[in-house]
XYZ file of C-alpha atoms in Angstrom:
566
model
C 14.641 -20.540 6.276
C 11.507 -22.583 6.583
C 8.713 -21.072 4.494
C 5.378 -20.650 6.287
C 2.321 -22.430 4.959
C -0.586 -20.266 3.853
C -4.051 -21.012 5.122
C -7.140 -21.907 3.163
C -5.793 -20.982 -0.260
C -7.210 -21.820 -3.673
C -10.054 -24.320 -3.790
C -9.647 -24.769 -0.032
C -11.250 -21.354 0.410
C -14.653 -22.801 -0.411
C -14.231 -25.438 2.284
C -12.946 -22.873 4.763
C -15.789 -20.498 3.987
C -18.414 -23.184 4.453
C -16.841 -24.302 7.717
C -16.659 -20.763 9.086
C -20.248 -20.083 8.109
C -21.431 -23.249 9.817
C -19.484 -22.564 12.999
C -20.680 -18.980 13.336
C -19.061 -15.634 14.281
C -16.738 -17.013 16.968
C -14.997 -19.152 14.373
C -14.485 -16.100 12.176
C -12.885 -14.231 15.090
C -10.481 -17.128 15.622
C -9.668 -17.680 11.946
C -5.967 -17.170 12.599
C -5.990 -20.299 14.802
C -5.649 -22.177 11.508
C -2.156 -20.690 10.951
C 0.547 -23.194 10.128
C 2.801 -23.714 13.169
C 5.846 -21.466 13.076
C 8.709 -20.105 15.197
C 9.331 -16.573 16.487
C 12.520 -15.204 18.063
C 12.150 -12.376 20.608
C 15.342 -10.345 21.043
C 15.499 -7.806 23.895
C 19.163 -6.946 24.402
C 19.860 -3.384 25.572
C 23.033 -1.347 25.347
C 21.316 1.849 26.463
C 18.155 2.578 28.428
C 16.458 -0.590 29.654
C 12.666 -0.736 29.776
C 11.197 -2.428 32.834
C 8.346 -3.626 30.573
C 10.559 -6.127 28.728
C 9.552 -9.148 30.872
C 5.882 -8.264 30.432
C 6.431 -7.929 26.690
C 8.119 -11.318 26.409
C 5.310 -12.936 28.365
C 2.698 -11.270 26.168
C 4.321 -12.673 23.014
C 4.553 -16.108 24.651
C 0.851 -15.940 25.511
C 0.016 -14.968 21.938
C 2.089 -17.852 20.646
C 0.334 -20.358 22.872
C -3.038 -19.152 21.650
C -2.167 -18.757 17.975
C 0.068 -21.661 17.021
C 3.572 -20.215 17.116
C 6.483 -21.086 19.401
C 8.517 -18.332 21.051
C 12.221 -18.313 21.859
C 13.329 -15.304 23.926
C 16.970 -14.272 24.147
C 19.321 -11.393 24.847
C 22.305 -13.285 23.448
C 23.497 -11.761 20.142
C 25.158 -15.092 19.346
C 21.671 -16.211 18.261
C 22.198 -14.160 15.104
C 23.823 -16.758 12.876
C 22.531 -17.891 9.464
C 21.742 -21.411 10.651
C 19.900 -20.302 13.796
C 17.905 -17.512 12.143
C 16.788 -19.946 9.442
C 14.527 -21.591 11.988
C 12.391 -18.476 12.576
C 9.678 -16.916 10.455
C 9.870 -13.629 12.377
C 12.299 -11.868 14.731
C 10.899 -9.379 17.251
C 13.172 -6.578 18.458
C 11.434 -5.871 21.777
C 12.576 -2.550 23.288
C 16.160 -3.067 22.217
C 18.428 -0.025 22.622
C 21.885 0.946 21.422
C 24.326 -1.229 19.469
C 23.227 -4.795 20.078
C 24.877 -6.756 17.222
C 28.425 -6.862 15.892
C 29.302 -6.714 12.199
C 29.117 -10.487 11.678
C 25.772 -10.744 13.439
C 24.448 -7.804 11.457
C 25.492 -9.549 8.243
C 23.623 -12.692 9.276
C 20.481 -10.699 10.000
C 20.731 -8.849 6.683
C 20.940 -12.196 4.867
C 17.933 -13.434 6.836
C 15.837 -10.432 5.761
C 17.023 -10.675 2.147
C 15.969 -14.309 2.206
C 12.386 -13.341 3.080
C 12.542 -13.163 6.879
C 10.225 -11.107 9.052
C 11.046 -8.226 11.426
C 8.819 -6.773 14.162
C 10.059 -3.638 15.881
C 8.456 -2.629 19.170
C 8.861 0.893 20.593
C 12.586 1.312 21.377
C 13.533 -0.850 18.390
C 13.704 2.613 16.768
C 16.320 3.602 19.405
C 18.716 0.923 18.193
C 21.746 0.617 15.875
C 21.991 4.211 14.642
C 25.181 3.501 12.676
C 23.732 0.526 10.761
C 22.057 1.911 7.595
C 20.402 -1.405 6.663
C 18.669 -1.524 10.028
C 17.531 2.085 9.703
C 15.872 1.292 6.386
C 14.344 -1.884 7.808
C 12.789 -0.263 10.882
C 11.713 2.793 8.853
C 12.750 5.687 11.129
C 14.962 6.324 14.139
C 13.877 7.762 17.499
C 14.443 11.460 18.119
C 12.719 12.422 21.399
C 9.668 11.854 23.571
C 7.533 13.774 26.090
C 6.273 12.396 29.395
C 3.985 9.367 29.466
C 0.411 10.536 28.874
C -2.810 9.689 27.070
C -2.999 10.452 23.356
C -5.260 9.579 20.455
C -3.936 7.171 17.844
C -5.654 7.807 14.504
C -5.942 4.556 12.554
C -5.477 5.103 8.819
C -5.431 1.484 7.634
C -8.131 -0.766 9.097
C -7.424 -3.717 6.812
C -3.940 -4.691 7.996
C -4.071 -7.608 10.470
C -2.412 -5.378 13.078
C -5.084 -2.671 12.917
C -8.264 -4.212 11.477
C -9.671 -4.739 14.993
C -9.406 -1.053 15.879
C -11.768 1.862 15.429
C -10.781 5.035 13.628
C -9.568 6.594 16.892
C -7.752 4.701 19.640
C -7.125 6.639 22.874
C -4.454 5.041 25.050
C -1.627 5.903 27.440
C 1.999 5.316 26.500
C 5.277 7.077 25.778
C 4.944 8.767 22.403
C 8.017 8.899 20.163
C 9.014 11.671 17.808
C 11.165 10.376 14.925
C 14.121 11.891 13.086
C 12.460 11.404 9.720
C 8.976 10.692 8.420
C 8.821 7.090 7.126
C 5.831 7.665 4.856
C 7.848 7.777 1.616
C 9.246 4.256 2.128
C 6.641 2.576 4.368
C 2.884 2.149 4.495
C 1.607 4.114 7.499
C -1.052 2.276 9.492
C -1.679 4.849 12.214
C -0.628 8.342 13.235
C -0.641 10.373 16.427
C -3.028 13.287 16.868
C -0.631 15.845 18.306
C -3.550 18.012 19.433
C -4.532 15.255 21.880
C -1.317 15.423 23.945
C 1.688 17.610 24.674
C 5.181 17.213 23.244
C 4.637 16.068 19.653
C 7.107 17.619 17.194
C 6.223 16.095 13.822
C 3.084 18.099 13.076
C -0.085 17.029 11.307
C 1.524 13.900 9.865
C 3.057 11.989 12.779
C 3.360 8.282 11.834
C 3.162 5.895 14.761
C 2.742 2.396 13.300
C 3.775 1.230 9.838
C 4.752 -1.717 7.698
C 6.924 -2.212 4.646
C 8.662 -4.742 2.467
C 12.426 -4.428 2.371
C 15.021 -6.544 0.545
C 12.426 -9.353 0.109
C 11.662 -9.293 3.844
C 8.646 -7.958 5.707
C 8.839 -5.288 8.393
C 6.320 -4.047 10.950
C 6.946 -1.352 13.559
C 4.843 0.112 16.350
C 5.829 3.055 18.522
C 3.686 1.745 21.384
C 4.952 -0.627 24.083
C 6.878 1.468 26.604
C 4.739 0.724 29.654
C 4.126 -2.562 31.439
C 0.396 -1.876 31.219
C 0.584 -1.912 27.409
C 1.194 -5.651 27.381
C -1.966 -6.333 29.363
C -4.045 -4.294 26.906
C -5.991 -6.695 24.673
C -6.104 -4.213 21.788
C -2.330 -3.731 21.883
C -1.796 -7.485 22.138
C -3.970 -7.915 19.060
C -1.812 -5.355 17.279
C 1.343 -7.279 18.182
C -0.257 -10.482 16.963
C -1.196 -8.898 13.647
C 2.317 -7.565 13.162
C 3.825 -10.962 13.906
C 1.400 -12.779 11.598
C 2.106 -10.327 8.764
C 5.884 -10.519 9.045
C 5.802 -14.318 9.419
C 3.840 -14.637 6.170
C 0.700 -15.961 7.850
C -1.419 -12.971 6.786
C -1.162 -10.808 3.686
C -1.342 -7.007 3.495
C -0.528 -4.218 1.071
C 2.466 -2.506 2.679
C 3.592 -0.471 -0.308
C 3.982 3.269 0.414
C 0.734 5.115 -0.273
C 0.510 8.828 -0.984
C -1.729 11.205 -2.879
C -5.058 9.367 -2.591
C -8.420 11.119 -2.228
C -10.992 9.511 0.053
C -14.268 8.512 -1.609
C -15.604 6.656 1.424
C -14.339 6.472 4.982
C -17.623 6.826 6.844
C -19.392 9.426 4.720
C -21.475 8.378 1.689
C -21.609 11.898 0.245
C -21.319 11.598 -3.528
C -22.614 8.009 -3.608
C -25.960 6.782 -4.964
C -27.808 3.495 -4.453
C -29.593 1.655 -7.271
C -31.598 -1.548 -7.191
C -33.475 -3.167 -4.298
C -30.328 -3.907 -2.284
C -28.673 -1.527 0.151
C -25.675 -1.027 2.425
C -25.532 -0.354 6.135
C -22.986 2.257 7.189
C -21.544 1.758 10.679
C -18.074 2.410 12.111
C -16.824 3.621 8.698
C -17.740 0.202 7.303
C -20.228 -0.519 4.517
C -22.012 -3.878 4.756
C -24.249 -5.284 2.024
C -27.893 -5.926 2.869
C -30.964 -7.088 1.004
C -31.317 -7.908 -2.683
C -29.272 -7.123 -5.774
C -28.077 -3.544 -5.992
C -25.177 -1.200 -6.595
C -23.734 1.633 -4.527
C -21.938 3.787 -7.073
C -19.942 6.994 -6.902
C -22.221 9.279 -8.916
C -20.396 12.524 -8.154
C -17.649 11.957 -10.707
C -16.441 9.813 -13.561
C -12.796 8.753 -13.633
C -10.224 8.234 -16.369
C -6.728 6.882 -15.625
C -6.545 6.165 -11.897
C -5.503 3.925 -9.041
C -8.522 2.803 -7.002
C -7.884 1.194 -3.612
C -10.415 -0.304 -1.214
C -10.541 -2.809 1.629
C -13.031 -5.685 1.733
C -13.877 -8.704 3.861
C -16.124 -11.760 3.461
C -17.324 -13.229 6.774
C -17.977 -16.581 5.075
C -18.987 -17.919 1.667
C -20.158 -14.549 0.312
C -20.322 -12.779 -3.019
C -19.754 -9.240 -4.260
C -17.674 -7.291 -6.729
C -16.241 -3.903 -7.637
C -17.509 -2.336 -10.880
C -15.524 0.129 -12.971
C -15.877 1.894 -16.322
C -19.673 2.144 -16.545
C -21.920 5.111 -17.446
C -24.298 6.857 -15.076
C -27.575 4.947 -14.703
C -30.310 4.230 -12.186
C -30.314 0.599 -13.339
C -27.801 -1.658 -11.508
C -27.649 -3.895 -14.584
C -26.110 -1.038 -16.569
C -22.826 -1.616 -14.740
C -23.014 -5.329 -15.594
C -23.797 -4.704 -19.259
C -21.482 -1.744 -19.890
C -18.673 -1.938 -17.349
C -16.357 -4.516 -15.824
C -16.679 -6.317 -12.493
C -13.657 -7.317 -10.434
C -14.932 -10.299 -8.492
C -14.621 -10.914 -4.750
C -16.295 -14.333 -4.303
C -13.532 -16.975 -4.138
C -15.640 -20.068 -4.776
C -16.711 -19.751 -8.430
C -15.091 -20.755 -11.737
C -11.675 -19.230 -12.652
C -13.158 -16.382 -14.722
C -15.630 -15.589 -11.936
C -13.550 -15.859 -8.775
C -11.548 -13.458 -6.623
C -9.436 -11.181 -8.790
C -11.147 -12.174 -12.048
C -12.520 -9.637 -14.499
C -15.893 -11.325 -14.230
C -16.686 -13.374 -17.321
C -13.690 -12.004 -19.249
C -10.374 -12.937 -17.636
C -9.300 -15.240 -14.805
C -6.793 -14.011 -12.273
C -3.399 -15.655 -12.002
C -4.714 -18.231 -9.542
C -1.331 -19.159 -8.073
C -0.525 -15.500 -7.377
C -4.061 -14.943 -6.105
C -3.910 -17.909 -3.737
C -0.601 -16.698 -2.321
C -1.973 -13.206 -1.628
C -5.535 -13.899 -0.484
C -6.567 -13.792 3.162
C -9.404 -16.233 3.993
C -12.956 -15.420 5.108
C -13.030 -13.411 8.304
C -9.901 -11.408 7.426
C -9.570 -8.174 5.466
C -8.067 -7.820 1.990
C -7.041 -4.792 -0.068
C -7.608 -4.310 -3.786
C -5.803 -1.881 -6.042
C -7.418 -1.488 -9.463
C -4.915 0.347 -11.666
C -6.589 1.700 -14.806
C -4.395 3.232 -17.515
C -6.382 3.830 -20.683
C -7.889 0.453 -21.664
C -5.354 -1.395 -19.531
C -6.378 -2.770 -16.106
C -4.103 -4.328 -13.503
C -5.537 -5.886 -10.344
C -3.432 -6.031 -7.191
C -4.500 -8.078 -4.163
C -2.734 -7.143 -0.918
C 0.029 -5.564 -2.998
C 0.502 -8.531 -5.375
C -0.443 -8.270 -9.056
C -2.944 -11.021 -9.811
C -4.525 -9.903 -13.097
C -3.474 -7.979 -16.208
C -6.309 -7.224 -18.628
C -6.713 -5.044 -21.712
C -10.168 -4.152 -22.959
C -10.724 -4.900 -26.662
C -14.520 -4.811 -26.618
C -15.639 -1.774 -28.668
C -18.921 -1.677 -26.727
C -17.089 -1.108 -23.419
C -14.351 1.237 -22.319
C -12.163 1.526 -19.250
C -10.965 4.984 -20.234
C -13.857 6.791 -18.590
C -16.661 5.827 -16.252
C -17.955 5.448 -12.710
C -16.973 3.042 -9.954
C -19.358 1.034 -7.765
C -19.709 -1.612 -5.069
C -22.089 -4.504 -5.647
C -24.664 -5.829 -3.238
C -25.074 -9.309 -4.705
C -28.058 -10.535 -2.711
C -29.497 -11.482 0.647
C -26.988 -13.447 2.734
C -23.955 -12.173 0.821
C -22.662 -10.057 3.683
C -19.520 -8.427 2.258
C -17.966 -5.441 4.017
C -16.013 -2.504 2.577
C -13.764 0.114 4.134
C -11.614 3.050 3.080
C -12.378 3.538 -0.611
C -9.815 5.953 -2.049
C -8.594 7.002 -5.486
C -5.613 8.707 -7.083
C -5.942 10.232 -10.527
C -3.128 9.349 -12.910
C -3.463 12.704 -14.621
C -2.280 16.220 -13.895
C 0.672 18.574 -14.339
C 4.285 17.472 -14.525
C 6.412 20.156 -12.859
C 10.126 20.747 -13.151
C 12.726 23.521 -13.290
C 11.663 26.746 -11.533
C 8.345 25.122 -10.617
C 7.147 25.347 -14.218
C 5.109 22.792 -16.137
C 5.522 20.460 -19.090
C 3.253 22.130 -21.661
C 1.940 21.495 -25.190
C 2.702 24.703 -27.096
C -0.453 26.744 -27.767
C -2.560 23.713 -26.770
C -2.202 22.498 -30.356
C -2.908 18.842 -31.142
C -1.123 18.398 -34.466
C 1.660 15.837 -34.725
C 5.007 17.524 -34.127
C 3.717 20.220 -31.775
C 6.653 21.172 -29.500
C 6.468 20.203 -25.841
C 7.919 23.006 -23.741
C 8.459 24.403 -20.257
C 5.853 26.994 -19.309
C 4.392 28.698 -16.262
C 1.806 26.395 -14.706
C -1.702 27.579 -15.536
C -4.022 24.586 -15.059
C -5.002 24.331 -18.723
C -5.512 21.101 -20.679
C -2.147 21.705 -22.336
C -0.520 20.820 -19.014
C -2.661 17.848 -18.016
C -0.827 14.597 -18.642
C -2.029 11.064 -18.035
C 0.233 8.092 -17.519
C -0.684 5.037 -19.594
C 1.830 2.238 -19.189
C 5.218 3.740 -20.093
C 3.696 6.632 -22.046
C 2.630 10.142 -21.051
C -0.377 11.526 -22.900
C -2.076 14.854 -23.502
C -4.972 15.446 -25.895
C -4.910 11.691 -26.567
C -1.396 11.856 -28.054
C 2.002 10.872 -26.663
C 5.125 12.591 -25.383
C 7.557 11.694 -28.194
C 11.193 12.202 -29.216
C 11.183 13.733 -32.692
C 12.194 11.274 -35.382
C 12.920 8.594 -32.809
C 16.339 10.226 -32.311
C 18.635 9.124 -29.492
C 21.336 11.815 -29.494
C 21.781 14.463 -26.829
C 19.552 17.530 -27.357
C 17.026 15.639 -29.515
C 13.792 17.610 -29.187
C 10.568 16.385 -27.609
C 7.146 16.789 -29.209
C 3.511 15.638 -29.163
C 2.769 12.815 -31.597
C 0.178 10.142 -32.332
C 0.759 7.198 -29.989
C 2.417 4.398 -31.965
C 4.095 2.109 -29.411
C 7.644 2.942 -30.486
C 10.591 3.364 -28.160
C 10.539 7.113 -28.777
C 7.390 7.297 -26.644
C 8.424 5.145 -23.687
C 9.537 6.694 -20.415
C 10.692 5.192 -17.124
C 9.838 6.995 -13.894
C 12.930 6.841 -11.690
C 12.906 7.171 -7.916
C 15.548 9.902 -8.260
C 13.068 12.202 -10.025
C 14.174 11.706 -13.626
C 12.125 10.552 -16.626
C 14.336 8.226 -18.656
C 13.767 7.114 -22.240
C 15.042 3.476 -22.363
C 15.613 3.498 -26.128
C 18.146 6.308 -25.933
C 19.218 5.830 -22.332
C 18.767 9.587 -21.888
C 16.483 11.700 -19.708
C 13.898 14.430 -20.256
C 15.827 17.686 -19.887
C 15.439 21.473 -19.964
C 18.231 22.461 -22.409
C 20.853 24.689 -20.874
C 18.829 25.076 -17.704
C 16.810 27.795 -19.457
C 13.661 28.267 -17.385
C 12.101 30.843 -19.695
C 8.563 30.175 -20.892
C 8.620 28.403 -24.258
C 11.878 26.480 -23.850
C 11.365 23.282 -25.870
C 12.264 20.156 -23.938
C 14.818 17.621 -25.131
C 16.690 14.513 -24.013
C 20.166 14.543 -22.520
C 22.544 12.302 -20.580
C 20.923 11.428 -17.273
C 22.308 13.457 -14.362
C 20.005 12.719 -11.397
C 21.326 15.673 -9.399
C 20.667 18.183 -12.191
C 17.636 20.448 -11.599
C 17.164 20.393 -15.392
C 16.081 16.751 -15.119
C 14.082 16.747 -11.894
C 10.376 16.205 -12.491
C 7.501 15.927 -10.051
C 4.580 13.793 -11.188
C 1.025 14.034 -9.831
C 0.617 10.247 -9.893
C-alpha cells in the first residue's frame, strides 16, 4: 500500500507557519489543501435495505476529493477487494452498505489491508453490515440495533480536536436517522460525539449514547459516523466537513489521538472555575476555547495540586506562535515561579530541539522523528497527554509517545504540583480546549467489592497487604508509577522475591526488583512478570484481613479480578 506523505513536518513547520501567517486566516482554513495526493475507494454495495442517499453520498465524497487533493473511485463490485487493488488506496469508505457484502476471500484481503495500515471510514449503515464477521465488528466499533423515525436531535460533541469534529460547536442540532447500537463502543474506541436522548424520541442507550468515534485497530485507522441516512445530509457543509475529517484521519493525512478515553475529570471546557491568572497576559474565553492575549502570563489551576496523573488537553497554533504547558510547580502569584520551579512542555515548533514541540523546555528534546510524524501543522488541532508517574514524565502527541523524561533535579519535583497554560506574549495566539485530568491514584477493588489494603495503615517494611472492606483511608489509596503500585511511598511487593504459588504480598521499600513489578492485563488481572503469576485472594476467602498472594493466572477467576481507578 502506498504510504501517504505528511504535510509540513519537522523544520518545514517553520516555513509553513510563516507562509500561513503571511497569507492570513483563509490560508489557515484551507491548510488541508496541502495534503499529499492520495486515493480513496467508496464502496456502497447493499445486500439488505438500500438507502436512496447513496448517489448523493458518492457525489459528496467526489466533491471533497476534487477540493482536497484526493481521487475517488466508487464501486459496488466486491471483486475490488483484492490485495493488489486495495494497495492503491489510503482509505476505503463503506457508504451505507448493508448485509453481507464480501465473501471469505474478499474479507481476508480487506483484513490484510487494515493490518497493513489501511484506513476505514464507516458511514451510517456501515454498522448494519457483516454481522457474522468478527473482524469487521471490531473495526467498525459497534453494530446497529434499531432506530426511531427521522427527526431532529442534538449531537453533543465531546472531542473538538479531531479533524472530523474540530469545526463544530459543543452542540450540533441536525435532522437524521439516529441509530441505537447493540453495544457501547467506548471501551475500545475514542468517542467523538454522543446523542442527547432528551432531545428526541426513540433513543435506547441512555445518558451515554455514542454517535461518532474513531479507533486504531490491527495497525489500521477507523472512523465511524452514525449520520448520513438522508439525502439532505450530504448537502450539509458541516456534515461534509465531518466526512472530510474522517477521510483525512484514516488516510494518514491528519493525526489524532483515537485511544479509548475514560475516567477523566474536566478542568476546563468553557468554565474557568478553579483557575487563576498571573502576570500581565490573559486569555479570552469564547466557545469553550481559551485564546492567549497580551503579554507574558500564566493561567494555572489553583484549586488543586496533582500527584501521579494523566493530563490531556487540545491546542492549536494559527501560525508561527509560542506557548507551553507547565506542570509540577508550587502555588505562586508570579508566573516566573512555574518557569523556575516546574517544567514546561513546549508547543512552539520552530525553536531548537530542546525548546520545540514536545520538548521538556531546556531539559530534554522530543524524539523529533516521532514528533514530526504525529504533529499537525499550524491551523489544525493537536492533543497532548502528559503522563506523570512519580518523577517520570511521558509526553504523547496525538496518541504517539514523543518524549520520555525523568526528573533528577533535586530543586524540582514532578511528584506534586499545579498545572498551567502559558501566555507567551503579544502575537502568540495559541488556543486551548478541553483540559481534563485523570488521577493515577485510588482504591484497587477486587473480590466481593473489597479493597487492596495495607494492614493497620502501617508503613514498616513487611506489612501485610490484605483484602478489606473499602473505607476511603490512605491505606487503600494506591498510585501507579511505571510497573509498580505504591502506598505510603512504598511498593506492593512479593515477600522475599518468591515466585511460588501462594507467596505472600507485602508493603516494602521500592527497590526496582522484579518482586515489585506488575503488568495490568486487559482481562482484569495483575500479573507479576518475574514469577508469571497473578495477584490473588487465597482460597477465594473474602473475609476482611485475608492476606493477598500470587497464584497461577486464571483470568476467569474472581479471586484475580481487579478494578483499577486509573
